[in-house]
PDB file of C-alpha atoms and ligand atoms in Angstrom:
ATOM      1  CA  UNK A 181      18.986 -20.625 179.661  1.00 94.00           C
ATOM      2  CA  UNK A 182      18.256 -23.418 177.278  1.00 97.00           C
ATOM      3  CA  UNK A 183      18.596 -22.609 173.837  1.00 98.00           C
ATOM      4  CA  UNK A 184      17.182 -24.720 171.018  1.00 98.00           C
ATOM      5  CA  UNK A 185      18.542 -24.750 167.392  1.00 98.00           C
ATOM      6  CA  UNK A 186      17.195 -26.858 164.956  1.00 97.00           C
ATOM      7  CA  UNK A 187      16.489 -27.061 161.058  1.00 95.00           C
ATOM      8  CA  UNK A 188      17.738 -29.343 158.512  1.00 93.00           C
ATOM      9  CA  UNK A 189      21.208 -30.660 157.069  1.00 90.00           C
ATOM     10  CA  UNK A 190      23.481 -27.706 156.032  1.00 90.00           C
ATOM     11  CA  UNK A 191      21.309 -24.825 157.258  1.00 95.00           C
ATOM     12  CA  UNK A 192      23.603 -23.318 159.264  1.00 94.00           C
ATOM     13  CA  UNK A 193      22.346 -24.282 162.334  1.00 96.00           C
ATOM     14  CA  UNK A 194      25.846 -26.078 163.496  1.00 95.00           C
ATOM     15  CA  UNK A 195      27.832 -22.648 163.111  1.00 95.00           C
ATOM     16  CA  UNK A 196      25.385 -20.329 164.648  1.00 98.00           C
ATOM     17  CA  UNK A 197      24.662 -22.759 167.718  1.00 98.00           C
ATOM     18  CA  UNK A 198      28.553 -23.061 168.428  1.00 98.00           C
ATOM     19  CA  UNK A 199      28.308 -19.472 167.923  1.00 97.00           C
ATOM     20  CA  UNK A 200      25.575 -18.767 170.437  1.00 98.00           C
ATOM     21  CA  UNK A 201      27.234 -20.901 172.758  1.00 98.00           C
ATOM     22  CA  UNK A 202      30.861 -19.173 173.030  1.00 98.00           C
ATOM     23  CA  UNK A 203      28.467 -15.871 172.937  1.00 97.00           C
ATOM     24  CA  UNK A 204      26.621 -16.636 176.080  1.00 97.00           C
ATOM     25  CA  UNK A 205      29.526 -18.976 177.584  1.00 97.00           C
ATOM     26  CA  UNK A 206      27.238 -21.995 177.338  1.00 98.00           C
ATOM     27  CA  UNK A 207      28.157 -25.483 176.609  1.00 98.00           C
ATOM     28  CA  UNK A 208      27.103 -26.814 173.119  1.00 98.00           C
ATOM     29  CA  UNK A 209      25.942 -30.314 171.790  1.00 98.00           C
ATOM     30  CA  UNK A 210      25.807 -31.264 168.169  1.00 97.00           C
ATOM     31  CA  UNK A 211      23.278 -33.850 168.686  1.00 98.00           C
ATOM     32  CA  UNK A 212      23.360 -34.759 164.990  1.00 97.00           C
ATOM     33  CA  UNK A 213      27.123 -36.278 166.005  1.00 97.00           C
ATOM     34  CA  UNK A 214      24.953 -38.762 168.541  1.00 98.00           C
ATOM     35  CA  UNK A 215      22.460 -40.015 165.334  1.00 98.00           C
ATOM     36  CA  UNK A 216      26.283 -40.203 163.271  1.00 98.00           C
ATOM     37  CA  UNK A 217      27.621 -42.262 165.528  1.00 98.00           C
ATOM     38  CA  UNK A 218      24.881 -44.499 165.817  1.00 98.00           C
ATOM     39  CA  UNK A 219      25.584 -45.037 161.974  1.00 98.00           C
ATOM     40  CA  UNK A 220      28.928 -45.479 161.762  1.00 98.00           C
ATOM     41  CA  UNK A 221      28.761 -48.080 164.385  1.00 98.00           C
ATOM     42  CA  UNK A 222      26.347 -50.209 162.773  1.00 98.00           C
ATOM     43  CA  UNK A 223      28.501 -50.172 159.443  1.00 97.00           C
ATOM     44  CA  UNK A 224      31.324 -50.859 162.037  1.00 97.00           C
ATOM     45  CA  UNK A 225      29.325 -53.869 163.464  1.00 98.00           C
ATOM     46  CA  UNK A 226      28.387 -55.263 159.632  1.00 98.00           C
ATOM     47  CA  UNK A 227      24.519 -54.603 160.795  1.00 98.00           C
ATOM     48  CA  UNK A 228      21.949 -53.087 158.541  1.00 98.00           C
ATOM     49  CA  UNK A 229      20.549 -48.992 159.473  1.00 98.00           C
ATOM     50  CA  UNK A 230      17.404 -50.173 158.232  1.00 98.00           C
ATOM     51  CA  UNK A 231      17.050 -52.629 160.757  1.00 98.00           C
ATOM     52  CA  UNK A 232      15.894 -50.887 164.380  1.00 98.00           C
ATOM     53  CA  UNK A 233      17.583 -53.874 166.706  1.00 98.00           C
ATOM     54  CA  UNK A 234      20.940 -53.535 164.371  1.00 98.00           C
ATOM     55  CA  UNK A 235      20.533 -49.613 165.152  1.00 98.00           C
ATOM     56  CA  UNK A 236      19.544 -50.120 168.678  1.00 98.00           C
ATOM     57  CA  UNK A 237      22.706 -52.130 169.273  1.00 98.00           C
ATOM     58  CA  UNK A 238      24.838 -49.539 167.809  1.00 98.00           C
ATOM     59  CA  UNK A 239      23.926 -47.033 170.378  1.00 98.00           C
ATOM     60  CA  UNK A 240      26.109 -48.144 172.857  1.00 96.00           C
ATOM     61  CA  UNK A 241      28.790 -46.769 170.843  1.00 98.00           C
ATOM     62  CA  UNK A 242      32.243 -46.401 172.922  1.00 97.00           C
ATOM     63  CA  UNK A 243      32.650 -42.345 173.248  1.00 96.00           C
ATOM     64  CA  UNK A 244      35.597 -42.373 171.289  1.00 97.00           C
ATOM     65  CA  UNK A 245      33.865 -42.424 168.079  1.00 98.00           C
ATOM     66  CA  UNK A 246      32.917 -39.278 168.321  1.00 97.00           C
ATOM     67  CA  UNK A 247      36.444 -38.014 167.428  1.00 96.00           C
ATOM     68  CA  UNK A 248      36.452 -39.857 164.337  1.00 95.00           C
ATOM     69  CA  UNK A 249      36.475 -37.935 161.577  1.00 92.00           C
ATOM     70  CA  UNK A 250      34.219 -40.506 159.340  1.00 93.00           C
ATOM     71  CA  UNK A 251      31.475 -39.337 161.374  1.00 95.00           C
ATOM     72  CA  UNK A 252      31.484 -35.965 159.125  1.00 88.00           C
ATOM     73  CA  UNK A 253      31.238 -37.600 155.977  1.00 85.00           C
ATOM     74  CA  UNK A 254      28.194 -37.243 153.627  1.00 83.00           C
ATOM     75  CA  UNK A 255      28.158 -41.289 154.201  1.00 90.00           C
ATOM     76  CA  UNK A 256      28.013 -41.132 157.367  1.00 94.00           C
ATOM     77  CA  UNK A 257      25.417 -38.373 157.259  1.00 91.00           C
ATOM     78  CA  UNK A 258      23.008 -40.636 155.351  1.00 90.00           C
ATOM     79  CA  UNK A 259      23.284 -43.525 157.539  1.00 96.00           C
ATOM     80  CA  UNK A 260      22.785 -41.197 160.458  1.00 96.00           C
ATOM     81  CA  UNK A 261      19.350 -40.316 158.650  1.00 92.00           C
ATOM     82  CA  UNK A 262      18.309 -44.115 158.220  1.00 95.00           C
ATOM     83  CA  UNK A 263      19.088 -45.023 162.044  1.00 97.00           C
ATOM     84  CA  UNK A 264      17.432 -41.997 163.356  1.00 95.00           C
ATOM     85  CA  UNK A 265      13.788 -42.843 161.792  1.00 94.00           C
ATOM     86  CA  UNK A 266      13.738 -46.235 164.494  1.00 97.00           C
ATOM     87  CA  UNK A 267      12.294 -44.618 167.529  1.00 96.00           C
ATOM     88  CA  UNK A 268      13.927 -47.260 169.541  1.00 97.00           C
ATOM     89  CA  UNK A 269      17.273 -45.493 168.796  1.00 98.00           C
ATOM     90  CA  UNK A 270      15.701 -42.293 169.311  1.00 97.00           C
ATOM     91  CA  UNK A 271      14.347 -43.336 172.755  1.00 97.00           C
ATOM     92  CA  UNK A 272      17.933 -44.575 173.632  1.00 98.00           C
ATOM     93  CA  UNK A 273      19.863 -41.292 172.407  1.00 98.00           C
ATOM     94  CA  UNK A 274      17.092 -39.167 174.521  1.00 98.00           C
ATOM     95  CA  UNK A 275      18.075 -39.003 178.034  1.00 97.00           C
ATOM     96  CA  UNK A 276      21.541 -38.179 177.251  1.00 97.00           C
ATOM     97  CA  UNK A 277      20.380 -35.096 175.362  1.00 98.00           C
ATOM     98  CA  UNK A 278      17.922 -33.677 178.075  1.00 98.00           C
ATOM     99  CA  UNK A 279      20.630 -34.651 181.122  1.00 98.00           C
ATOM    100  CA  UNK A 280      23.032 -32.139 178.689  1.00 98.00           C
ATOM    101  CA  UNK A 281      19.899 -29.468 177.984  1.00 98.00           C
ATOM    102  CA  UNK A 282      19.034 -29.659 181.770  1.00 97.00           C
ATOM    103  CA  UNK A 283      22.455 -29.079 183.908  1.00 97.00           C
ATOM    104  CA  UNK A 284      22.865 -26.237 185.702  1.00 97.00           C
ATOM    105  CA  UNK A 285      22.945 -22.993 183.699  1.00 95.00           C
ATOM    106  CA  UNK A 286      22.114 -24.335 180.593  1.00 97.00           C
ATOM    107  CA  UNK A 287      23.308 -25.203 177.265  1.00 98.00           C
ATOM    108  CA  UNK A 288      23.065 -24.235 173.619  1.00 98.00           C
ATOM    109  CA  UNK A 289      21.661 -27.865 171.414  1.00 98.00           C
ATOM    110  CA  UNK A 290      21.405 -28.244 167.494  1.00 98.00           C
ATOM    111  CA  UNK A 291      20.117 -31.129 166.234  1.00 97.00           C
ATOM    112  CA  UNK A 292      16.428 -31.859 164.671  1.00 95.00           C
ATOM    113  CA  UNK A 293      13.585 -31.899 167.414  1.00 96.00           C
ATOM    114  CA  UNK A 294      15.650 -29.827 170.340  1.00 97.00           C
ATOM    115  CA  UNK A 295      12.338 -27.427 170.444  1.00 97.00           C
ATOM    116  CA  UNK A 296       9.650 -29.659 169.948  1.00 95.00           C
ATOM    117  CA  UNK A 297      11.050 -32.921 171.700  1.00 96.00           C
ATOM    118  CA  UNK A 298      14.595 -32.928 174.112  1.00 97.00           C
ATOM    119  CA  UNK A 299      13.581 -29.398 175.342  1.00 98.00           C
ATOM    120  CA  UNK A 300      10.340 -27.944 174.724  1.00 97.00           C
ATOM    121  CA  UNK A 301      10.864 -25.795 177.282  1.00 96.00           C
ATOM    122  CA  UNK A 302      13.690 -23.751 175.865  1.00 97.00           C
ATOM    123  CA  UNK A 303      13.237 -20.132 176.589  1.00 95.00           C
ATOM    124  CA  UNK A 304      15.035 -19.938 172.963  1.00 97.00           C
ATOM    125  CA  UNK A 305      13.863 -21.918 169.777  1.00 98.00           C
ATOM    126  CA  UNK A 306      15.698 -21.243 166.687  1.00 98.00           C
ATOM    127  CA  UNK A 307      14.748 -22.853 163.509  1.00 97.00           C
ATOM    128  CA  UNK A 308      17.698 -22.081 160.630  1.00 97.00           C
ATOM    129  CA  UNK A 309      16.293 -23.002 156.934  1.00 96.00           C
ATOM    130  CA  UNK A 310      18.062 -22.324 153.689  1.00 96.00           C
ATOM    131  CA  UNK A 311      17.558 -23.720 150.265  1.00 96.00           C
ATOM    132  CA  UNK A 312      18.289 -26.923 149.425  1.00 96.00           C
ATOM    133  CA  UNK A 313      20.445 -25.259 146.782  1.00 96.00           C
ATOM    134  CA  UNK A 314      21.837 -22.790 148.893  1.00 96.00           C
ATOM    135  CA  UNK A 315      22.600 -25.830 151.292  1.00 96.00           C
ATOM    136  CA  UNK A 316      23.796 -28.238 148.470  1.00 96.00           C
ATOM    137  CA  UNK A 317      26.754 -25.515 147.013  1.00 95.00           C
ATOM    138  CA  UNK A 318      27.783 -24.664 151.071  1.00 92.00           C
ATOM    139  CA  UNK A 319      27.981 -28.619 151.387  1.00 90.00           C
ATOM    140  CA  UNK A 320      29.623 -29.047 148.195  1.00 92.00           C
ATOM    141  CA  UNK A 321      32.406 -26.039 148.724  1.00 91.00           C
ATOM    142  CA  UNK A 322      33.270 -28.176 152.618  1.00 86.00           C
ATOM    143  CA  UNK A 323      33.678 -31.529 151.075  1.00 85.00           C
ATOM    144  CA  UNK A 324      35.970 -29.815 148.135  1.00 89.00           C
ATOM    145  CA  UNK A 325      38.045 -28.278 150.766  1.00 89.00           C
ATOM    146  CA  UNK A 326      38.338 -31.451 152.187  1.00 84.00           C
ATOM    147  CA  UNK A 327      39.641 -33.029 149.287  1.00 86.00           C
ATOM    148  CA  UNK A 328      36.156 -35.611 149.002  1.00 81.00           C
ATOM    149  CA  UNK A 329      35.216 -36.086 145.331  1.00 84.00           C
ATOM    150  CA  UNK A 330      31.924 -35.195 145.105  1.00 86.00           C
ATOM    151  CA  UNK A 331      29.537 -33.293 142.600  1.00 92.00           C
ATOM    152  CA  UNK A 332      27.107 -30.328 143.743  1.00 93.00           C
ATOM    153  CA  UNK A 333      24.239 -32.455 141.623  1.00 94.00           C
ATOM    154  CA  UNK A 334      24.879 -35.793 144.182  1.00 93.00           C
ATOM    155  CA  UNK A 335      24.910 -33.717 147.123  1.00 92.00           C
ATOM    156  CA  UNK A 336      21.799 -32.031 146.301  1.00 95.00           C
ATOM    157  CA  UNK A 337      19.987 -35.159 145.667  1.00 94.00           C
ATOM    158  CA  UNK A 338      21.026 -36.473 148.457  1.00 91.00           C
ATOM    159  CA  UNK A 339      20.298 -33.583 150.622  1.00 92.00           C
ATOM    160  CA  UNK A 340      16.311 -33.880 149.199  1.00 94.00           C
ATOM    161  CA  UNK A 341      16.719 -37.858 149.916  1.00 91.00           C
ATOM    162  CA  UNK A 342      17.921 -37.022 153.837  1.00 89.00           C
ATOM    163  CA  UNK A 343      15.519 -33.815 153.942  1.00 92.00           C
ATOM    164  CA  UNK A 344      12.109 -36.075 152.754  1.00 91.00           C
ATOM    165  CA  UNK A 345      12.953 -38.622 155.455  1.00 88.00           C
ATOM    166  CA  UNK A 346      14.040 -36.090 158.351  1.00 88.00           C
ATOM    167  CA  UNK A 347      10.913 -34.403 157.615  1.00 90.00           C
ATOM    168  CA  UNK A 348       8.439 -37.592 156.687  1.00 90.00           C
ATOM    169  CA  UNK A 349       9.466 -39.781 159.551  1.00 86.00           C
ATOM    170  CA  UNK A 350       6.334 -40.290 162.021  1.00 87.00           C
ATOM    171  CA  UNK A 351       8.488 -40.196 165.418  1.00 87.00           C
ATOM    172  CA  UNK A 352       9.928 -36.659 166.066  1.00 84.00           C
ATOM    173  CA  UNK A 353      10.008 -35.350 161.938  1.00 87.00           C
ATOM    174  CA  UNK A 354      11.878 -32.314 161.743  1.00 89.00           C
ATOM    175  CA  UNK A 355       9.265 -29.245 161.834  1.00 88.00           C
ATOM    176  CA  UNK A 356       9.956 -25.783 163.318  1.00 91.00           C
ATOM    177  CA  UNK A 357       8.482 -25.565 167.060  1.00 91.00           C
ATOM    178  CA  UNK A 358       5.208 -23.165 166.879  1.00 92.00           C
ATOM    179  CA  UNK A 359       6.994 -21.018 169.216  1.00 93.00           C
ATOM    180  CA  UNK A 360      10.380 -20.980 167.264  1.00 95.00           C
ATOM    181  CA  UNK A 361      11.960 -17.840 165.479  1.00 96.00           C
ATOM    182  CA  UNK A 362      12.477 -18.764 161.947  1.00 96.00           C
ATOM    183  CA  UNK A 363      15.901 -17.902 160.422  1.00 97.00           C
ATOM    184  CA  UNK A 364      16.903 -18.494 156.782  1.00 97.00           C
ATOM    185  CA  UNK A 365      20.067 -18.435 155.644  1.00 97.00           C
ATOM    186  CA  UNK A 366      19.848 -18.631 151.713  1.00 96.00           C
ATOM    187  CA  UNK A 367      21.276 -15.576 150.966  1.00 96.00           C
ATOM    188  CA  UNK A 368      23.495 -14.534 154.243  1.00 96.00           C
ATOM    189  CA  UNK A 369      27.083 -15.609 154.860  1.00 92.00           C
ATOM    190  CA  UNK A 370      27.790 -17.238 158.226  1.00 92.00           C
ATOM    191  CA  UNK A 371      28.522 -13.711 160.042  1.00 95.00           C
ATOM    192  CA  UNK A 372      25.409 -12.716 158.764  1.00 96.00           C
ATOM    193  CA  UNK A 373      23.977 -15.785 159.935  1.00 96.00           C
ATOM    194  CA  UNK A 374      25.080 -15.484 163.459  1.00 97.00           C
ATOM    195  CA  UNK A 375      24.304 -11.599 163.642  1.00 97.00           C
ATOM    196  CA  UNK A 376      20.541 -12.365 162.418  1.00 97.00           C
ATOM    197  CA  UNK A 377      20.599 -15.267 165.193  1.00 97.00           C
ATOM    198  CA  UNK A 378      21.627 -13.332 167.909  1.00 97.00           C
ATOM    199  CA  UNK A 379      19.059 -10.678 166.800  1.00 96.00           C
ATOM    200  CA  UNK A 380      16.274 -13.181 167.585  1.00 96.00           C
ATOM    201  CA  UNK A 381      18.139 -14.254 170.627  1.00 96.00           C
ATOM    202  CA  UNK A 382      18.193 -11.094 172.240  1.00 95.00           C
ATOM    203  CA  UNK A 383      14.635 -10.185 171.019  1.00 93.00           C
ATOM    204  CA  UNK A 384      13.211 -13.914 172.465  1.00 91.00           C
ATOM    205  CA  UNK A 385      14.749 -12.733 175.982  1.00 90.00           C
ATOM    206  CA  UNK A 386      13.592  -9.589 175.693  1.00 87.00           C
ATOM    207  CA  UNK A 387       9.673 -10.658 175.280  1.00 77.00           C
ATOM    208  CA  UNK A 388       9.873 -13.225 177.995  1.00 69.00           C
ATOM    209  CA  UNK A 389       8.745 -13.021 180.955  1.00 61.00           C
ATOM    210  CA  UNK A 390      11.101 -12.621 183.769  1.00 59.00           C
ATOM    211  CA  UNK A 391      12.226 -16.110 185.391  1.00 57.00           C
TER     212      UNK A 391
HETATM  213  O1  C5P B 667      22.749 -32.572 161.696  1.00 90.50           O
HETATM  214  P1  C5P B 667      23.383 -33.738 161.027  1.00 90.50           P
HETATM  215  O2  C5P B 667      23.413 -33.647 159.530  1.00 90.50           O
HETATM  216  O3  C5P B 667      24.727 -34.067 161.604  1.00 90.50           O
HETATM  217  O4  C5P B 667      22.438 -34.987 161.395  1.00 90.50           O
HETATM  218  C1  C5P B 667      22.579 -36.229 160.748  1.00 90.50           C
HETATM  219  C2  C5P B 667      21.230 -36.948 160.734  1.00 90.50           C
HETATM  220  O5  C5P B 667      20.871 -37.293 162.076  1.00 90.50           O
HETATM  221  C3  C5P B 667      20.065 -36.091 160.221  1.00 90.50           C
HETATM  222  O6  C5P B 667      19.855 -36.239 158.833  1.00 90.50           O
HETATM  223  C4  C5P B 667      18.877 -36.600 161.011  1.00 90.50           C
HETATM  224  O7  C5P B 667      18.250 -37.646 160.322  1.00 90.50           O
HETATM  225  C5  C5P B 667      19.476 -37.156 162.288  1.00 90.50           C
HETATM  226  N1  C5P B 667      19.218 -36.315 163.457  1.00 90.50           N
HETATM  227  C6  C5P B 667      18.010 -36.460 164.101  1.00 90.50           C
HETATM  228  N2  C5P B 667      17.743 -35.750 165.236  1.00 90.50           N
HETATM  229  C7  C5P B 667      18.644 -34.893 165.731  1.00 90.50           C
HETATM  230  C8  C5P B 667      19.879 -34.693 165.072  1.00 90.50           C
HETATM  231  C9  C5P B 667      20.134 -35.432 163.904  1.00 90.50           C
HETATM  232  O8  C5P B 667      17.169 -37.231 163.670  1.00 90.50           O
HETATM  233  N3  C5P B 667      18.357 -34.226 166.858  1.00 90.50           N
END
């Protein structure tokens, strides 16, 4: 079973999919780490995100990076934004992202365009939503704990910056799939979250049609 969670920056998508995934015993992929890495390595490299070859070479990115903690930085986040408009760099992180959707058993992805692009065929599509205020004080109350200094205002601007290019880009913009199940956070805490996720879960299986 291939399940598909996607939505934008802060949703809640990241918690419910790991959720999901320890819930059905299904490996998980955060493909939004893939797009941060990409970022980090071109700052790494001294190259420009705006720049598709500079992106392009940073996604041969040595698998180590993904430990590094940088890549969960609001920084980080925003140059993960730039480098995944080039479709170059989105052509490059693809096959790695349907070989993981596509092994044996299936897997649980989050990320932008799991439902409409890596795996349209999901026999789950999730799309998580909040407010961008809703999103911007969650955001804000993580970076706090993690001693970054940041103001809820900068987040939230930036979250509207990242949210107007996720959504305005013209290769794979993030959009919920037609045949998603719309979940919106806003107003639930994360067990909430996860209990209203595994609600649609279990009600998507339910309506389809045996394998
Ligand atoms: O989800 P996360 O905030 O880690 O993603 C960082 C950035 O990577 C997003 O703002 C988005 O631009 C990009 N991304 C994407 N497609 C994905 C996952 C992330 O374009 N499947």
């Amino acid at each position: 079973m291939i399940i598909a969670v996607d939505g934008p920056t802060a949703s809640g998508k990241g918690t419910i999919a790991k959720g999901l995934a320890l819930h059905f015993g299904l490996p998980h992929l955060d493909t939004g780490l893939l797009y941060r890495a990409v970022g980090r390595q071109v700052q790494l490299n001294g190259g420009d995100p705006d720049q598709s070859v500079d992106a392009l070479a940073a996604t041969g990115f040595a698998e180590s990076l993904l430990a590094d903690p940088e890549l969960r930085s609001e920084e980080t986040g925003g140059l993960a934004s730039r480098v995944s408009i080039h479709p170059a760099v989105r052509e490059a992180l693809y096959e790695r992202q349907r070989r993981f959707a596509m092994q044996p058993g299936g897997a649980v992805l989050d990320g932008r365009d799991i439902g409409t692009v890596i795996a349209p065929e999901a026999e789950v599509k999730l799309f998580v939503t909040a407010s961008v205020e809703a999103r911007a004080r969650r955001r804000y109350l993580e970076m706090r704990d993690l001693g970054r200094a940041v103001t809820q205002a900068e987040i939230e601007d930036d979250l509207r910056r990242r949210d107007r290019r996720d959504t305005t880009r013209a290769t794979a913009p993030l959009t919920a799939a037609a045949d998603a199940r719309v979940i919106d956070t806003s107003s639930l805490d994360r067990h909430e979250a996860f209990a209203s996720a595994l609600a649609a879960v279990e009600e998507a299986l339910d309506r389809s049609p045996p394998a």
